[in-house]
C-alpha positions as a Markdown table, in Angstrom:
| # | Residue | x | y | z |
|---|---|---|---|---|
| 1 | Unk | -17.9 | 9.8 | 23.5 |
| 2 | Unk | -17.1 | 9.3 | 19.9 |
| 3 | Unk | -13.6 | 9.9 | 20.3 |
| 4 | Unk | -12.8 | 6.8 | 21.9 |
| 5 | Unk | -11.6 | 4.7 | 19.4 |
| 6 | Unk | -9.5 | 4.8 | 16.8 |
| 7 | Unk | -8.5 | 8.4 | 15.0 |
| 8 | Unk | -10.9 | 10.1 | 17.1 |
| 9 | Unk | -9.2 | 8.3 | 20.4 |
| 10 | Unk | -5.5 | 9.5 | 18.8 |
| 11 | Unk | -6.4 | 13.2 | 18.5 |
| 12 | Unk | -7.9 | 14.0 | 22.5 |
| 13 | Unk | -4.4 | 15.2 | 23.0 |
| 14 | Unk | -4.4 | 17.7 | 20.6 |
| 15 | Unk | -7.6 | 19.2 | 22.0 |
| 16 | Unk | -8.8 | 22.4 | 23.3 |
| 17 | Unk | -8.2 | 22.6 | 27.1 |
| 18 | Unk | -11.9 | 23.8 | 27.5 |
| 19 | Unk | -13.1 | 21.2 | 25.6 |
| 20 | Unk | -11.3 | 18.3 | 27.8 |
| 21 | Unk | -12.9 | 20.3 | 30.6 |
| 22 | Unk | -16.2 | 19.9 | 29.2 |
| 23 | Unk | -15.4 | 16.1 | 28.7 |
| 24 | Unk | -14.2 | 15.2 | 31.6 |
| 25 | Unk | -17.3 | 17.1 | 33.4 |
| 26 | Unk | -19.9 | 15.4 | 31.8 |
| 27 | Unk | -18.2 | 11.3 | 31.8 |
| 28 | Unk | -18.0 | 12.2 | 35.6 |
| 29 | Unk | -21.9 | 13.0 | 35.6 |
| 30 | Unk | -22.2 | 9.9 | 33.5 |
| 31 | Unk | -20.0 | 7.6 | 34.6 |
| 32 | Unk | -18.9 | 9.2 | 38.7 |
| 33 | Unk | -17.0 | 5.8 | 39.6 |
| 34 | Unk | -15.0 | 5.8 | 36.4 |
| 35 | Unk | -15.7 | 2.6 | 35.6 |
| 36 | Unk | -15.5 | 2.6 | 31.6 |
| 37 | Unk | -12.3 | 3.0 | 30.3 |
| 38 | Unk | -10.9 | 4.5 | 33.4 |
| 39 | Unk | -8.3 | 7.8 | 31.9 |
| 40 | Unk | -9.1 | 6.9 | 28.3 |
| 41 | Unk | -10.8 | 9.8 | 27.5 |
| 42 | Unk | -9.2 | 12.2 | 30.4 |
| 43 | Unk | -5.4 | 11.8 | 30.4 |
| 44 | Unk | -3.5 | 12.7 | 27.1 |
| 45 | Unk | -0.6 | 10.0 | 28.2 |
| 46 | Unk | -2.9 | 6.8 | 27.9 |
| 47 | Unk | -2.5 | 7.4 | 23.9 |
| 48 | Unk | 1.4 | 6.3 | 24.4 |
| 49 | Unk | 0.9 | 3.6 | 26.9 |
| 50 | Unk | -1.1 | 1.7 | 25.1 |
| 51 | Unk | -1.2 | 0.5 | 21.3 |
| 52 | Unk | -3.4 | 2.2 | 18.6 |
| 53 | Unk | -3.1 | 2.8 | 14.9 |
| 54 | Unk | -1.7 | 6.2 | 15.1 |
| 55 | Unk | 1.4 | 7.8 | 13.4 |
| 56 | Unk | 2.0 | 9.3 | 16.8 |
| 57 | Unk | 3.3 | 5.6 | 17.8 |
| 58 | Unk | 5.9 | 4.9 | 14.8 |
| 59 | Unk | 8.9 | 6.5 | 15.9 |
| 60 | Unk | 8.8 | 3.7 | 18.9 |
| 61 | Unk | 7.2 | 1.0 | 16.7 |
| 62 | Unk | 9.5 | 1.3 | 13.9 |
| 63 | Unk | 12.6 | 0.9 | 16.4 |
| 64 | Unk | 10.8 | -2.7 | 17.4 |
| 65 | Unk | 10.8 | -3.6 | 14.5 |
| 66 | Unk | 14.2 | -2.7 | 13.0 |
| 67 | Unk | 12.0 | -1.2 | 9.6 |
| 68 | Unk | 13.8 | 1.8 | 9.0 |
| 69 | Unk | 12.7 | 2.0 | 5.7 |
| 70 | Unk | 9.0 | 1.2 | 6.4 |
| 71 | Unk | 9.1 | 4.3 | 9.4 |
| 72 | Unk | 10.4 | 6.4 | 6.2 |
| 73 | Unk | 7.5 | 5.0 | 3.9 |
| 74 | Unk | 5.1 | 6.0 | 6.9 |
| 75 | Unk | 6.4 | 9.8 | 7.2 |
| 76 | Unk | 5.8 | 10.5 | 3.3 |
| 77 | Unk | 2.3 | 9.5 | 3.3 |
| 78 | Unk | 1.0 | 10.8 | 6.7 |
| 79 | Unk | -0.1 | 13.8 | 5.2 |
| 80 | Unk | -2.2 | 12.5 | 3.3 |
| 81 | Unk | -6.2 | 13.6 | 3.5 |
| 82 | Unk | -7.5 | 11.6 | 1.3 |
| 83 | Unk | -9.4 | 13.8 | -0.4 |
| 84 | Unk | -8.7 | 12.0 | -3.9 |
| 85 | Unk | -7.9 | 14.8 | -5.6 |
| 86 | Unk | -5.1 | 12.3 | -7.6 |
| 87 | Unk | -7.5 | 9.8 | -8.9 |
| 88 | Unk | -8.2 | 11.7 | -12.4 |
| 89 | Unk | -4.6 | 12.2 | -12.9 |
| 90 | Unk | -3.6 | 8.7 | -12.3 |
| 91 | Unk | -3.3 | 7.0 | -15.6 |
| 92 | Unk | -3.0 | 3.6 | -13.9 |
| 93 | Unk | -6.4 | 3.7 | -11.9 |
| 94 | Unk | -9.1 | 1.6 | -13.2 |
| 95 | Unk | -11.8 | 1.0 | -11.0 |
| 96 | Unk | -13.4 | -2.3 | -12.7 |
| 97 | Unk | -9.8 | -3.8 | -12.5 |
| 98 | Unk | -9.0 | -2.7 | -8.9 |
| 99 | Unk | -9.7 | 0.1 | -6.4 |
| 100 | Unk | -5.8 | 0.1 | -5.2 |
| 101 | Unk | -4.4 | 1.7 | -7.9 |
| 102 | Unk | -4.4 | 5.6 | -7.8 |
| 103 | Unk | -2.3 | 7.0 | -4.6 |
| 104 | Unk | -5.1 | 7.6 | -2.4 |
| 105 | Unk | -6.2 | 4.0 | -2.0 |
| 106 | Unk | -2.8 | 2.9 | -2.2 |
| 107 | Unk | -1.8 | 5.1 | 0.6 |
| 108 | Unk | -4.8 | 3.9 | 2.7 |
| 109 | Unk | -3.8 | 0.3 | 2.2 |
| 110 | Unk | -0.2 | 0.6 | 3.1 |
| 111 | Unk | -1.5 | 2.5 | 6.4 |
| 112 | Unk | -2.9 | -0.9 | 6.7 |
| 113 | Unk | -0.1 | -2.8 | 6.1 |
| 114 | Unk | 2.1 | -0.8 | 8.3 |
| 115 | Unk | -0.7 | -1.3 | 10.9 |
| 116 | Unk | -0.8 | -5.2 | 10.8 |
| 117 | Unk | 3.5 | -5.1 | 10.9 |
| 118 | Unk | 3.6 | -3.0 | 14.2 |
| 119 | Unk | 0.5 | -5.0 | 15.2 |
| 120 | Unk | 2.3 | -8.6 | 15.3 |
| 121 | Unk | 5.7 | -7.0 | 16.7 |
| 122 | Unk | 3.7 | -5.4 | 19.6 |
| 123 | Unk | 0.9 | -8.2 | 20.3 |
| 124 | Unk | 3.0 | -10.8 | 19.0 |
| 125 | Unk | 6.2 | -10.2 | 19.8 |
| 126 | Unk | 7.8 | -11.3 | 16.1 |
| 127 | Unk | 9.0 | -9.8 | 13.4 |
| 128 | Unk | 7.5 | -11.7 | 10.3 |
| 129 | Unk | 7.0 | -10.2 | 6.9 |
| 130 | Unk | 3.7 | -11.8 | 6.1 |
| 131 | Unk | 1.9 | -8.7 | 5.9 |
| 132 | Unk | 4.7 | -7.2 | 3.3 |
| 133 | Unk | 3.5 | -10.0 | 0.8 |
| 134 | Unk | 0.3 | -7.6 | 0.0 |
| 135 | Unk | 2.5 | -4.6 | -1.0 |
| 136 | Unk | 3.6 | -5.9 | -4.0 |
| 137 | Unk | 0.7 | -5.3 | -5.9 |
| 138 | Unk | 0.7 | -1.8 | -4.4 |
| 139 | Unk | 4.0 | -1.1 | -5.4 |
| 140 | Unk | 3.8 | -2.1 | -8.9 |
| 141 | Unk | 1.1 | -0.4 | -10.4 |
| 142 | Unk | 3.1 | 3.0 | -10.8 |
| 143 | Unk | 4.7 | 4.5 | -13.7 |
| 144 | Unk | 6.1 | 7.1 | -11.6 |
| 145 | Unk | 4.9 | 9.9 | -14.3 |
| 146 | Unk | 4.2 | 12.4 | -11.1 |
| 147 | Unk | 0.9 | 13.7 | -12.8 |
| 148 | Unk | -1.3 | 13.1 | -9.1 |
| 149 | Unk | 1.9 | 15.0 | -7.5 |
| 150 | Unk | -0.2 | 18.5 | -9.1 |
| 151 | Unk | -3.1 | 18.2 | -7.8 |
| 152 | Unk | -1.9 | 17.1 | -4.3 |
| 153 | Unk | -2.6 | 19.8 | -1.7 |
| 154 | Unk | -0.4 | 18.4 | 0.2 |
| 155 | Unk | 2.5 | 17.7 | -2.3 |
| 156 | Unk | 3.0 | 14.0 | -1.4 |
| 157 | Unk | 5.4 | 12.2 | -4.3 |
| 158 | Unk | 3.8 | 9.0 | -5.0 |
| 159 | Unk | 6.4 | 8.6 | -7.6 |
| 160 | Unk | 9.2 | 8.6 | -4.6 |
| 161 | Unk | 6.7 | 6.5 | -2.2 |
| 162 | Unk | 6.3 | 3.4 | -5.0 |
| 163 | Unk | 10.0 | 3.6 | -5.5 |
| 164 | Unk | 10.6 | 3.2 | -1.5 |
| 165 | Unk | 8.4 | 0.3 | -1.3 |
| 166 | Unk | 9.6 | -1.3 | -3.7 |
| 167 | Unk | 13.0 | -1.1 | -1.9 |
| 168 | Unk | 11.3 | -2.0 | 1.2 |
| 169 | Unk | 10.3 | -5.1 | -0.9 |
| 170 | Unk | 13.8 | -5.7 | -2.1 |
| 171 | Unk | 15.6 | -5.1 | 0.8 |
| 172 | Unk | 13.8 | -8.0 | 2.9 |
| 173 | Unk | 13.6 | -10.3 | -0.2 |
| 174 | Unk | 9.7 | -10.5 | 0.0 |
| 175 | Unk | 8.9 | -9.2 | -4.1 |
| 176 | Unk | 6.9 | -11.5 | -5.9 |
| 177 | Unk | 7.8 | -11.1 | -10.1 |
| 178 | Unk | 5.1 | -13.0 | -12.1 |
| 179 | Unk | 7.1 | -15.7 | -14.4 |
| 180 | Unk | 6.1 | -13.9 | -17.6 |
| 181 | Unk | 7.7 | -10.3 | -16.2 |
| 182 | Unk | 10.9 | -12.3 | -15.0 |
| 183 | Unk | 11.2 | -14.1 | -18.4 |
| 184 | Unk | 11.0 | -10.4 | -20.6 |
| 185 | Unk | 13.6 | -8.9 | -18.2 |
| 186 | Unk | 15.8 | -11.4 | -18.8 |
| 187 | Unk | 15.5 | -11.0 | -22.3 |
| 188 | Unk | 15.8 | -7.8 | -22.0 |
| 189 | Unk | 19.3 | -7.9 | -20.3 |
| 190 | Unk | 20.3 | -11.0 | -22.1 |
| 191 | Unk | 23.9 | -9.9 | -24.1 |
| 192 | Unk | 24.2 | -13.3 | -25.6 |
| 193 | Unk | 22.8 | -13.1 | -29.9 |
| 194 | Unk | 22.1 | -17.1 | -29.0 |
| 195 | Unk | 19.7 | -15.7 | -26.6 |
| 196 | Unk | 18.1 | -13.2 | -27.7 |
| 197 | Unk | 17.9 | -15.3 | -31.2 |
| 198 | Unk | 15.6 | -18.3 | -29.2 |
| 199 | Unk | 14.1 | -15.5 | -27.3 |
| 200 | Unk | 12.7 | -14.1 | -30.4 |
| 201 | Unk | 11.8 | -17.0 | -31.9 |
| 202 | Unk | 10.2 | -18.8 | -28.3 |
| 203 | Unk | 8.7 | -15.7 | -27.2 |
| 204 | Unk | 7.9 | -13.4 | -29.7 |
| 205 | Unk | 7.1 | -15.7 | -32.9 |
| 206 | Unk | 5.6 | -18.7 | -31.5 |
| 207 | Unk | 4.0 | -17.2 | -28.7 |
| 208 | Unk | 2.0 | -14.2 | -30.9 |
| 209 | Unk | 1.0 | -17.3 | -33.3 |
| 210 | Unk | -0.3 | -18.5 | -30.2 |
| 211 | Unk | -1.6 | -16.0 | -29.0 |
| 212 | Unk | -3.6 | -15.3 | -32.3 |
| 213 | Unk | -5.1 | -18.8 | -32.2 |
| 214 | Unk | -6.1 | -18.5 | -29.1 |
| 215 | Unk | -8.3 | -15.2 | -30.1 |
| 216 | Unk | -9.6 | -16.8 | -33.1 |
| 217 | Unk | -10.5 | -19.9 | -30.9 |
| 218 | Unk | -12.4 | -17.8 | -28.5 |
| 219 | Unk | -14.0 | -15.7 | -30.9 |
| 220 | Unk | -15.2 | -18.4 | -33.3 |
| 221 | Unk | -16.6 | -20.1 | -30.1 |
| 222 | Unk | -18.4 | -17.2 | -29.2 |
| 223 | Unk | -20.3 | -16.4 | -32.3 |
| 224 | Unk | -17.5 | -13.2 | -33.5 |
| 225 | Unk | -15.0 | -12.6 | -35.5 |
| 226 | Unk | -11.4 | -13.2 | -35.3 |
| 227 | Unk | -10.3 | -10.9 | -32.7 |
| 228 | Unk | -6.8 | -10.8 | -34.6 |
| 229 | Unk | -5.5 | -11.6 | -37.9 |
| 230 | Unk | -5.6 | -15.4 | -39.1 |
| 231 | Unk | -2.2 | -17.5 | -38.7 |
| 232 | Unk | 0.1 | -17.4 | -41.3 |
């Protein structure tokens, strides 16, 4: 009875015959009219009639909603038994700051995310990217160092998965870049030495003197020491 819903409802097909026999033997003692969930539980076809979150669907899904890319980002991480085996290795993960950032979570959220895409297209019959807006942070707390690819019985590259999404992202124009990270690229790529001079000077004189008052502010008000060197 517990294997009507969700993973447990997705996997009846790959059961033992037997054990369908003894299912369907005792829902007919308890239920004779087949009243609940009529073929739920009995007929392997009902999973791909109806919609469920199950990897079995995505093939279909992904062609309804023209996402090659997220079908591909699917694939990589359905494999995955979250066994968090990668957690230790990640250098990113920092469970004070937030639980998404080691592969395991990560992978569990973007299940999610694909979930709530092929949920609008099928329930809803559109194609909007609001659920993409939530992959950003996934995607950008990688340094694609491949240390949680050892430990991975399953050998999933997370490395190869954050680069994916983050094309995913790219490709339907729905990255967020935080003002600061825009800024430092550009410096970084600026070829102008007028640039990069008011760069330095803007960014990386005034703002660390800034920065340093600020710290000596807060710690002063807080009964501490200067957290950083006095201004000069």
């Amino acid at each position: 009875m517990s294997g009507e819903h969700g993973i447990g409802f997705t996997k009846i097909k790959h059961l033992e015959a037997g054990i369908m026999a003894d299912l369907k033997a005792y829902l007919q003692t308890m239920d004779p009219d087949d009243l609940i969930n009529p073929g739920k539980l009995t007929d392997p076809a009902v999973a791909d009639r109806i919609f469920a979150p199950s990897f079995n669907l995505l093939e279909l899904e992904a062609r309804i909603l023209h996402y090659g890319r997220v079908e591909q980002l699917a694939e990589k991480i359905a494999r995955c038994v979250r066994c968090g085996r990668c957690k230790t290795d990640c250098c990113v993960f920092y469970p004070a700051g937030n639980l998404f950032h080691h592969p395991r979570n990560k992978n569990i959220a973007l299940t999610g995310i694909i979930e709530a895409l092929l949920y609008d297209a099928q329930r809803f019959q559109t194609l909007g990217l609001l659920p993409l807006r939530r992959l950003t942070e996934i995607a950008d707390h990688c340094t694609l160092c491949h240390k949680c690819r050892v430990p991975c019985p399953v050998d999933i590259d997370t490395a190869e998965v954050t680069l994916l999404e983050r094309e995913v992202l790219d490709i339907h124009k729905a990255r967020r870049t935080a003002g600061t990270t825009r800024m430092v690229l550009g410096y970084l790529a600026a070829r102008s030495s007028w640039a990069n001079a008011v760069m330095r000077r803007v960014l990386l004189q005034w703002g660390g003197r800034m920065q340093r008052l600020g710290a000596n502010v807060f710690g002063a008000a807080h009964g501490r020491h200067p957290l950083l060197a006095p201004l000069y």
